[in-house]
């Protein structure tokens, strides 16, 4: 029997950790209470949600009451931008985002533009990094919100969030950062970053899909984008998905207890993969910032072939993407690479390989050998 392809797409999603699954199962089986009910069943569910809130808060150095659970990171980003915008006075209608934001930020930003907001889209350098000087010169008296992701999902480049906070804080501008990719791979601490709002995605760190969280710094003005009962401090109505919330809490607790080890393992596997590929593929180019980047992400351009064809050729043995999972069905050059100023050849040859905490050295070696020989076959033709 053929073995399953080696999974190198951890930036798209991660498998549920067995410990996380164990933690959530009782909340799908015997524990069925609604956290808003005042009886025993409800109280148990409310306690479980409170524990998860504390676990997620602890991971990012926040207070439990500053965590709002959402249905996904996309929802958390929408709440940050649309809910933040709704709380602003009418004379502040300027939003700043970077050109490499995920569609979950770019979408609500463009919706605000349709509603009459002025939106500045900041360019990035060839490493995919926003320049702090560009943030400084984009700020205006009517700037209400700035949203700059912590780490880019395609190339992994880390953004100057704390430097941006120094600019926004002094002017009373709300700063949001989408940390869906960085949390659980590197330290994400809300006070070190200086953010007012921060997005987390459970399924990027071994909780199931369909649960996220928005950190809301105490005192930050935010309005809900859904209306109903007053769960989640009145910011996210709807009966809580207790099992998924328990899961993101358990996943956060695992990361909080082992982050240095996790980061070191990701880096070792990523660098091993890079070394093996570079040895077999002459002219392989690394994309994104060489140092200021996620420890698990290897975004490379293979010379003379298309990344899509390469992954198709290796598909029996390796599962990876040419860019973000949201775009992998389309043939267009990634907007992130276009913003980085890549020519079509380099962009076409690009592949995003992302390792995870379950990735082994043996898998890396096998995947690298497969990709090198697939490249050799395509390059020769
Ligand atoms: C940076 C970033 N933000 C937001 C999201 C959206 O996450 P979800 O699909 O869980 O809403 C993703 C997932 O791909 C992401 O990489």
PDB file of C-alpha atoms in Angstrom, residues 81-307:
ATOM      1  CA  UNK A  81     -11.992  45.998  11.499  1.00  0.00           C
ATOM      2  CA  UNK A  82     -15.754  46.384  11.097  1.00  0.00           C
ATOM      3  CA  UNK A  83     -16.465  46.451  14.850  1.00  0.00           C
ATOM      4  CA  UNK A  84     -13.562  48.838  15.429  1.00  0.00           C
ATOM      5  CA  UNK A  85     -14.778  51.086  12.605  1.00  0.00           C
ATOM      6  CA  UNK A  86     -18.324  51.175  13.996  1.00  0.00           C
ATOM      7  CA  UNK A  87     -17.035  52.422  17.321  1.00  0.00           C
ATOM      8  CA  UNK A  88     -15.219  55.388  15.723  1.00  0.00           C
ATOM      9  CA  UNK A  89     -16.595  58.923  15.603  1.00  0.00           C
ATOM     10  CA  UNK A  90     -17.733  60.114  12.152  1.00  0.00           C
ATOM     11  CA  UNK A  91     -14.705  62.359  11.592  1.00  0.00           C
ATOM     12  CA  UNK A  92     -12.286  59.416  11.789  1.00  0.00           C
ATOM     13  CA  UNK A  93     -12.691  57.372   8.636  1.00  0.00           C
ATOM     14  CA  UNK A  94      -9.158  56.481   7.602  1.00  0.00           C
ATOM     15  CA  UNK A  95      -7.859  52.896   7.738  1.00  0.00           C
ATOM     16  CA  UNK A  96      -4.341  51.647   6.994  1.00  0.00           C
ATOM     17  CA  UNK A  97      -3.597  48.036   6.004  1.00  0.00           C
ATOM     18  CA  UNK A  98      -0.602  46.377   4.366  1.00  0.00           C
ATOM     19  CA  UNK A  99      -0.672  45.057   0.801  1.00  0.00           C
ATOM     20  CA  UNK A 100       0.024  41.504   1.987  1.00  0.00           C
ATOM     21  CA  UNK A 101      -2.863  41.065   4.403  1.00  0.00           C
ATOM     22  CA  UNK A 102      -4.874  37.860   4.252  1.00  0.00           C
ATOM     23  CA  UNK A 103      -8.263  38.197   2.489  1.00  0.00           C
ATOM     24  CA  UNK A 104      -9.799  37.969   5.979  1.00  0.00           C
ATOM     25  CA  UNK A 105      -8.429  41.498   6.602  1.00  0.00           C
ATOM     26  CA  UNK A 106      -8.402  42.807   3.034  1.00  0.00           C
ATOM     27  CA  UNK A 107     -12.083  41.837   2.613  1.00  0.00           C
ATOM     28  CA  UNK A 108     -13.433  43.896   5.520  1.00  0.00           C
ATOM     29  CA  UNK A 109     -11.012  46.724   4.598  1.00  0.00           C
ATOM     30  CA  UNK A 110     -12.509  46.873   1.110  1.00  0.00           C
ATOM     31  CA  UNK A 111     -16.029  46.686   2.580  1.00  0.00           C
ATOM     32  CA  UNK A 112     -15.166  49.764   4.650  1.00  0.00           C
ATOM     33  CA  UNK A 113     -13.903  51.483   1.504  1.00  0.00           C
ATOM     34  CA  UNK A 114     -17.291  50.774  -0.105  1.00  0.00           C
ATOM     35  CA  UNK A 115     -18.898  52.397   2.924  1.00  0.00           C
ATOM     36  CA  UNK A 116     -16.945  55.610   2.367  1.00  0.00           C
ATOM     37  CA  UNK A 117     -13.802  54.951   4.391  1.00  0.00           C
ATOM     38  CA  UNK A 118     -10.479  56.069   3.015  1.00  0.00           C
ATOM     39  CA  UNK A 119      -8.168  53.031   2.938  1.00  0.00           C
ATOM     40  CA  UNK A 120      -4.394  53.304   2.534  1.00  0.00           C
ATOM     41  CA  UNK A 121      -2.727  50.070   1.392  1.00  0.00           C
ATOM     42  CA  UNK A 122       0.941  50.106   2.373  1.00  0.00           C
ATOM     43  CA  UNK A 123       3.502  48.561   0.011  1.00  0.00           C
ATOM     44  CA  UNK A 124       6.108  46.027   1.174  1.00  0.00           C
ATOM     45  CA  UNK A 125       9.793  45.622   0.323  1.00  0.00           C
ATOM     46  CA  UNK A 126      11.245  42.681  -1.625  1.00  0.00           C
ATOM     47  CA  UNK A 127      11.320  40.623   1.589  1.00  0.00           C
ATOM     48  CA  UNK A 128       7.593  41.185   2.024  1.00  0.00           C
ATOM     49  CA  UNK A 129       8.080  43.575   4.930  1.00  0.00           C
ATOM     50  CA  UNK A 130       6.214  46.815   5.596  1.00  0.00           C
ATOM     51  CA  UNK A 131       8.530  49.802   6.154  1.00  0.00           C
ATOM     52  CA  UNK A 132       7.875  51.667   9.401  1.00  0.00           C
ATOM     53  CA  UNK A 133       8.610  54.964   7.588  1.00  0.00           C
ATOM     54  CA  UNK A 134       5.702  54.196   5.262  1.00  0.00           C
ATOM     55  CA  UNK A 135       3.390  53.656   8.230  1.00  0.00           C
ATOM     56  CA  UNK A 136       4.575  56.955   9.736  1.00  0.00           C
ATOM     57  CA  UNK A 137       3.970  58.914   6.561  1.00  0.00           C
ATOM     58  CA  UNK A 138       0.523  57.354   5.997  1.00  0.00           C
ATOM     59  CA  UNK A 139      -0.795  58.426   9.415  1.00  0.00           C
ATOM     60  CA  UNK A 140      -3.266  61.325   9.369  1.00  0.00           C
ATOM     61  CA  UNK A 141      -5.325  63.193  11.942  1.00  0.00           C
ATOM     62  CA  UNK A 142      -8.381  61.176  10.871  1.00  0.00           C
ATOM     63  CA  UNK A 143      -6.634  57.760  10.981  1.00  0.00           C
ATOM     64  CA  UNK A 144      -8.783  55.499  13.130  1.00  0.00           C
ATOM     65  CA  UNK A 145      -7.349  52.014  12.632  1.00  0.00           C
ATOM     66  CA  UNK A 146      -4.169  50.331  11.452  1.00  0.00           C
ATOM     67  CA  UNK A 147      -4.108  46.595  10.674  1.00  0.00           C
ATOM     68  CA  UNK A 148      -0.758  44.928   9.989  1.00  0.00           C
ATOM     69  CA  UNK A 149      -0.414  41.165  10.220  1.00  0.00           C
ATOM     70  CA  UNK A 150       2.212  39.733  12.565  1.00  0.00           C
ATOM     71  CA  UNK A 151       3.522  37.158  10.094  1.00  0.00           C
ATOM     72  CA  UNK A 152       2.598  36.664   6.494  1.00  0.00           C
ATOM     73  CA  UNK A 153       0.912  33.347   5.732  1.00  0.00           C
ATOM     74  CA  UNK A 154       2.687  32.763   2.404  1.00  0.00           C
ATOM     75  CA  UNK A 155       6.303  33.848   2.779  1.00  0.00           C
ATOM     76  CA  UNK A 156       6.340  33.927   6.590  1.00  0.00           C
ATOM     77  CA  UNK A 157       7.907  37.396   6.862  1.00  0.00           C
ATOM     78  CA  UNK A 158       7.446  39.057  10.258  1.00  0.00           C
ATOM     79  CA  UNK A 159       6.099  42.592  10.236  1.00  0.00           C
ATOM     80  CA  UNK A 160       7.210  45.576  12.336  1.00  0.00           C
ATOM     81  CA  UNK A 161       4.178  45.486  14.633  1.00  0.00           C
ATOM     82  CA  UNK A 162       5.784  46.799  17.832  1.00  0.00           C
ATOM     83  CA  UNK A 163       7.463  49.637  15.897  1.00  0.00           C
ATOM     84  CA  UNK A 164       4.064  50.487  14.405  1.00  0.00           C
ATOM     85  CA  UNK A 165       2.542  50.481  17.899  1.00  0.00           C
ATOM     86  CA  UNK A 166       4.966  53.194  18.947  1.00  0.00           C
ATOM     87  CA  UNK A 167       3.463  55.392  16.250  1.00  0.00           C
ATOM     88  CA  UNK A 168      -0.213  54.519  16.736  1.00  0.00           C
ATOM     89  CA  UNK A 169      -0.246  54.554  20.508  1.00  0.00           C
ATOM     90  CA  UNK A 170       0.912  58.155  20.800  1.00  0.00           C
ATOM     91  CA  UNK A 171      -1.923  59.206  18.484  1.00  0.00           C
ATOM     92  CA  UNK A 172      -4.768  57.171  20.009  1.00  0.00           C
ATOM     93  CA  UNK A 173      -5.074  55.035  16.862  1.00  0.00           C
ATOM     94  CA  UNK A 174      -6.318  51.464  17.288  1.00  0.00           C
ATOM     95  CA  UNK A 175      -3.753  48.873  16.155  1.00  0.00           C
ATOM     96  CA  UNK A 176      -4.877  45.414  15.047  1.00  0.00           C
ATOM     97  CA  UNK A 177      -2.613  42.537  14.119  1.00  0.00           C
ATOM     98  CA  UNK A 178      -3.605  39.229  12.562  1.00  0.00           C
ATOM     99  CA  UNK A 179      -1.442  36.714  14.428  1.00  0.00           C
ATOM    100  CA  UNK A 180      -3.166  33.641  12.972  1.00  0.00           C
ATOM    101  CA  UNK A 181       0.166  32.374  11.611  1.00  0.00           C
ATOM    102  CA  UNK A 182       2.611  33.500  14.282  1.00  0.00           C
ATOM    103  CA  UNK A 183       0.941  32.422  17.529  1.00  0.00           C
ATOM    104  CA  UNK A 184       2.276  29.020  18.587  1.00  0.00           C
ATOM    105  CA  UNK A 185       5.309  29.259  16.298  1.00  0.00           C
ATOM    106  CA  UNK A 186       7.021  32.221  17.967  1.00  0.00           C
ATOM    107  CA  UNK A 187       6.299  34.238  21.114  1.00  0.00           C
ATOM    108  CA  UNK A 188       3.266  36.465  20.698  1.00  0.00           C
ATOM    109  CA  UNK A 189       2.851  38.822  23.630  1.00  0.00           C
ATOM    110  CA  UNK A 190       0.284  41.591  23.360  1.00  0.00           C
ATOM    111  CA  UNK A 191       2.223  44.053  25.497  1.00  0.00           C
ATOM    112  CA  UNK A 192       5.506  43.458  23.684  1.00  0.00           C
ATOM    113  CA  UNK A 193       3.687  43.961  20.383  1.00  0.00           C
ATOM    114  CA  UNK A 194       1.725  46.940  21.732  1.00  0.00           C
ATOM    115  CA  UNK A 195      -1.438  45.911  19.890  1.00  0.00           C
ATOM    116  CA  UNK A 196      -5.004  46.804  20.861  1.00  0.00           C
ATOM    117  CA  UNK A 197      -6.584  43.948  18.896  1.00  0.00           C
ATOM    118  CA  UNK A 198      -5.036  40.620  17.901  1.00  0.00           C
ATOM    119  CA  UNK A 199      -6.425  37.649  15.986  1.00  0.00           C
ATOM    120  CA  UNK A 200      -5.802  33.959  16.732  1.00  0.00           C
ATOM    121  CA  UNK A 201      -6.822  30.855  14.736  1.00  0.00           C
ATOM    122  CA  UNK A 202      -7.235  27.560  16.640  1.00  0.00           C
ATOM    123  CA  UNK A 203      -6.664  25.293  13.668  1.00  0.00           C
ATOM    124  CA  UNK A 204      -3.234  26.759  12.969  1.00  0.00           C
ATOM    125  CA  UNK A 205      -2.036  25.350  16.298  1.00  0.00           C
ATOM    126  CA  UNK A 206      -3.607  21.910  16.544  1.00  0.00           C
ATOM    127  CA  UNK A 207      -7.125  22.773  17.701  1.00  0.00           C
ATOM    128  CA  UNK A 208      -9.953  21.941  15.289  1.00  0.00           C
ATOM    129  CA  UNK A 209     -11.136  24.230  12.502  1.00  0.00           C
ATOM    130  CA  UNK A 210     -13.958  26.632  13.273  1.00  0.00           C
ATOM    131  CA  UNK A 211     -12.697  28.406  16.382  1.00  0.00           C
ATOM    132  CA  UNK A 212     -10.726  31.604  16.753  1.00  0.00           C
ATOM    133  CA  UNK A 213     -10.267  34.426  19.199  1.00  0.00           C
ATOM    134  CA  UNK A 214      -9.896  38.171  19.192  1.00  0.00           C
ATOM    135  CA  UNK A 215      -7.844  39.840  21.890  1.00  0.00           C
ATOM    136  CA  UNK A 216      -9.402  43.199  22.785  1.00  0.00           C
ATOM    137  CA  UNK A 217      -7.206  45.382  25.003  1.00  0.00           C
ATOM    138  CA  UNK A 218      -9.147  46.787  27.942  1.00  0.00           C
ATOM    139  CA  UNK A 219     -10.567  50.175  27.017  1.00  0.00           C
ATOM    140  CA  UNK A 220     -10.504  49.581  23.238  1.00  0.00           C
ATOM    141  CA  UNK A 221     -13.792  50.689  21.724  1.00  0.00           C
ATOM    142  CA  UNK A 222     -15.437  47.947  19.679  1.00  0.00           C
ATOM    143  CA  UNK A 223     -19.007  47.269  18.559  1.00  0.00           C
ATOM    144  CA  UNK A 224     -20.403  43.833  17.681  1.00  0.00           C
ATOM    145  CA  UNK A 225     -20.973  42.884  14.051  1.00  0.00           C
ATOM    146  CA  UNK A 226     -23.625  40.305  14.926  1.00  0.00           C
ATOM    147  CA  UNK A 227     -26.576  41.208  17.133  1.00  0.00           C
ATOM    148  CA  UNK A 228     -28.269  38.925  19.636  1.00  0.00           C
ATOM    149  CA  UNK A 229     -27.746  37.859  23.222  1.00  0.00           C
ATOM    150  CA  UNK A 230     -24.766  39.092  25.241  1.00  0.00           C
ATOM    151  CA  UNK A 231     -22.284  36.214  25.165  1.00  0.00           C
ATOM    152  CA  UNK A 232     -18.569  37.042  24.901  1.00  0.00           C
ATOM    153  CA  UNK A 233     -18.846  40.406  26.669  1.00  0.00           C
ATOM    154  CA  UNK A 234     -21.621  41.421  24.268  1.00  0.00           C
ATOM    155  CA  UNK A 235     -19.209  41.282  21.323  1.00  0.00           C
ATOM    156  CA  UNK A 236     -20.052  37.884  19.841  1.00  0.00           C
ATOM    157  CA  UNK A 237     -23.589  36.701  20.392  1.00  0.00           C
ATOM    158  CA  UNK A 238     -24.569  33.058  19.960  1.00  0.00           C
ATOM    159  CA  UNK A 239     -24.352  29.995  22.175  1.00  0.00           C
ATOM    160  CA  UNK A 240     -20.690  29.185  22.666  1.00  0.00           C
ATOM    161  CA  UNK A 241     -19.130  26.247  20.804  1.00  0.00           C
ATOM    162  CA  UNK A 242     -17.970  24.810  24.112  1.00  0.00           C
ATOM    163  CA  UNK A 243     -16.028  21.812  22.731  1.00  0.00           C
ATOM    164  CA  UNK A 244     -14.103  23.947  20.233  1.00  0.00           C
ATOM    165  CA  UNK A 245     -13.414  26.625  22.850  1.00  0.00           C
ATOM    166  CA  UNK A 246     -12.146  23.965  25.270  1.00  0.00           C
ATOM    167  CA  UNK A 247      -9.949  22.728  22.402  1.00  0.00           C
ATOM    168  CA  UNK A 248      -8.377  26.100  21.607  1.00  0.00           C
ATOM    169  CA  UNK A 249      -7.729  26.544  25.334  1.00  0.00           C
ATOM    170  CA  UNK A 250      -6.038  23.147  25.590  1.00  0.00           C
ATOM    171  CA  UNK A 251      -4.029  23.837  22.428  1.00  0.00           C
ATOM    172  CA  UNK A 252      -2.911  27.203  23.831  1.00  0.00           C
ATOM    173  CA  UNK A 253      -1.867  25.567  27.106  1.00  0.00           C
ATOM    174  CA  UNK A 254       0.282  23.025  25.248  1.00  0.00           C
ATOM    175  CA  UNK A 255       2.022  25.787  23.314  1.00  0.00           C
ATOM    176  CA  UNK A 256       2.505  27.954  26.411  1.00  0.00           C
ATOM    177  CA  UNK A 257       4.269  25.088  28.191  1.00  0.00           C
ATOM    178  CA  UNK A 258       6.548  24.107  25.283  1.00  0.00           C
ATOM    179  CA  UNK A 259       7.014  27.065  22.965  1.00  0.00           C
ATOM    180  CA  UNK A 260      10.840  27.294  22.984  1.00  0.00           C
ATOM    181  CA  UNK A 261      11.055  23.567  22.156  1.00  0.00           C
ATOM    182  CA  UNK A 262       8.376  23.838  19.470  1.00  0.00           C
ATOM    183  CA  UNK A 263      10.063  26.843  17.814  1.00  0.00           C
ATOM    184  CA  UNK A 264      13.464  25.138  17.873  1.00  0.00           C
ATOM    185  CA  UNK A 265      12.043  21.976  16.306  1.00  0.00           C
ATOM    186  CA  UNK A 266      10.245  23.917  13.553  1.00  0.00           C
ATOM    187  CA  UNK A 267      13.407  25.860  12.765  1.00  0.00           C
ATOM    188  CA  UNK A 268      15.559  22.716  12.681  1.00  0.00           C
ATOM    189  CA  UNK A 269      13.146  20.913  10.329  1.00  0.00           C
ATOM    190  CA  UNK A 270      12.694  23.962   8.085  1.00  0.00           C
ATOM    191  CA  UNK A 271      16.437  24.580   7.834  1.00  0.00           C
ATOM    192  CA  UNK A 272      17.108  20.908   7.149  1.00  0.00           C
ATOM    193  CA  UNK A 273      14.551  20.971   4.350  1.00  0.00           C
ATOM    194  CA  UNK A 274      16.128  24.105   2.904  1.00  0.00           C
ATOM    195  CA  UNK A 275      19.632  22.616   3.059  1.00  0.00           C
ATOM    196  CA  UNK A 276      18.526  19.408   1.310  1.00  0.00           C
ATOM    197  CA  UNK A 277      16.690  21.295  -1.428  1.00  0.00           C
ATOM    198  CA  UNK A 278      19.486  23.816  -1.967  1.00  0.00           C
ATOM    199  CA  UNK A 279      21.965  20.939  -2.341  1.00  0.00           C
ATOM    200  CA  UNK A 280      19.852  19.285  -5.056  1.00  0.00           C
ATOM    201  CA  UNK A 281      18.432  22.265  -6.945  1.00  0.00           C
ATOM    202  CA  UNK A 282      20.964  24.703  -8.300  1.00  0.00           C
ATOM    203  CA  UNK A 283      19.541  28.201  -8.512  1.00  0.00           C
ATOM    204  CA  UNK A 284      16.884  27.631  -5.813  1.00  0.00           C
ATOM    205  CA  UNK A 285      15.852  31.043  -4.474  1.00  0.00           C
ATOM    206  CA  UNK A 286      14.550  31.711  -1.010  1.00  0.00           C
ATOM    207  CA  UNK A 287      11.645  34.143  -0.749  1.00  0.00           C
ATOM    208  CA  UNK A 288      10.648  36.256   2.228  1.00  0.00           C
ATOM    209  CA  UNK A 289      12.977  37.700   4.837  1.00  0.00           C
ATOM    210  CA  UNK A 290      15.953  35.384   5.490  1.00  0.00           C
ATOM    211  CA  UNK A 291      15.852  35.967   9.280  1.00  0.00           C
ATOM    212  CA  UNK A 292      12.712  37.914  10.136  1.00  0.00           C
ATOM    213  CA  UNK A 293      10.375  35.098   9.259  1.00  0.00           C
ATOM    214  CA  UNK A 294       8.348  32.283  10.820  1.00  0.00           C
ATOM    215  CA  UNK A 295      10.583  29.378  11.880  1.00  0.00           C
ATOM    216  CA  UNK A 296       8.423  26.808  10.058  1.00  0.00           C
ATOM    217  CA  UNK A 297       7.996  28.461   6.665  1.00  0.00           C
ATOM    218  CA  UNK A 298      10.176  27.810   3.632  1.00  0.00           C
ATOM    219  CA  UNK A 299       9.008  29.724   0.600  1.00  0.00           C
ATOM    220  CA  UNK A 300      11.259  29.002  -2.372  1.00  0.00           C
ATOM    221  CA  UNK A 301      11.291  29.466  -6.126  1.00  0.00           C
ATOM    222  CA  UNK A 302      12.442  26.504  -8.199  1.00  0.00           C
ATOM    223  CA  UNK A 303      14.193  27.621 -11.385  1.00  0.00           C
ATOM    224  CA  UNK A 304      12.801  26.765 -14.806  1.00  0.00           C
ATOM    225  CA  UNK A 305       9.589  25.055 -13.660  1.00  0.00           C
ATOM    226  CA  UNK A 306       6.196  26.034 -12.376  1.00  0.00           C
ATOM    227  CA  UNK A 307       5.607  25.455  -8.658  1.00  0.00           C
TER     228      UNK A 307
END
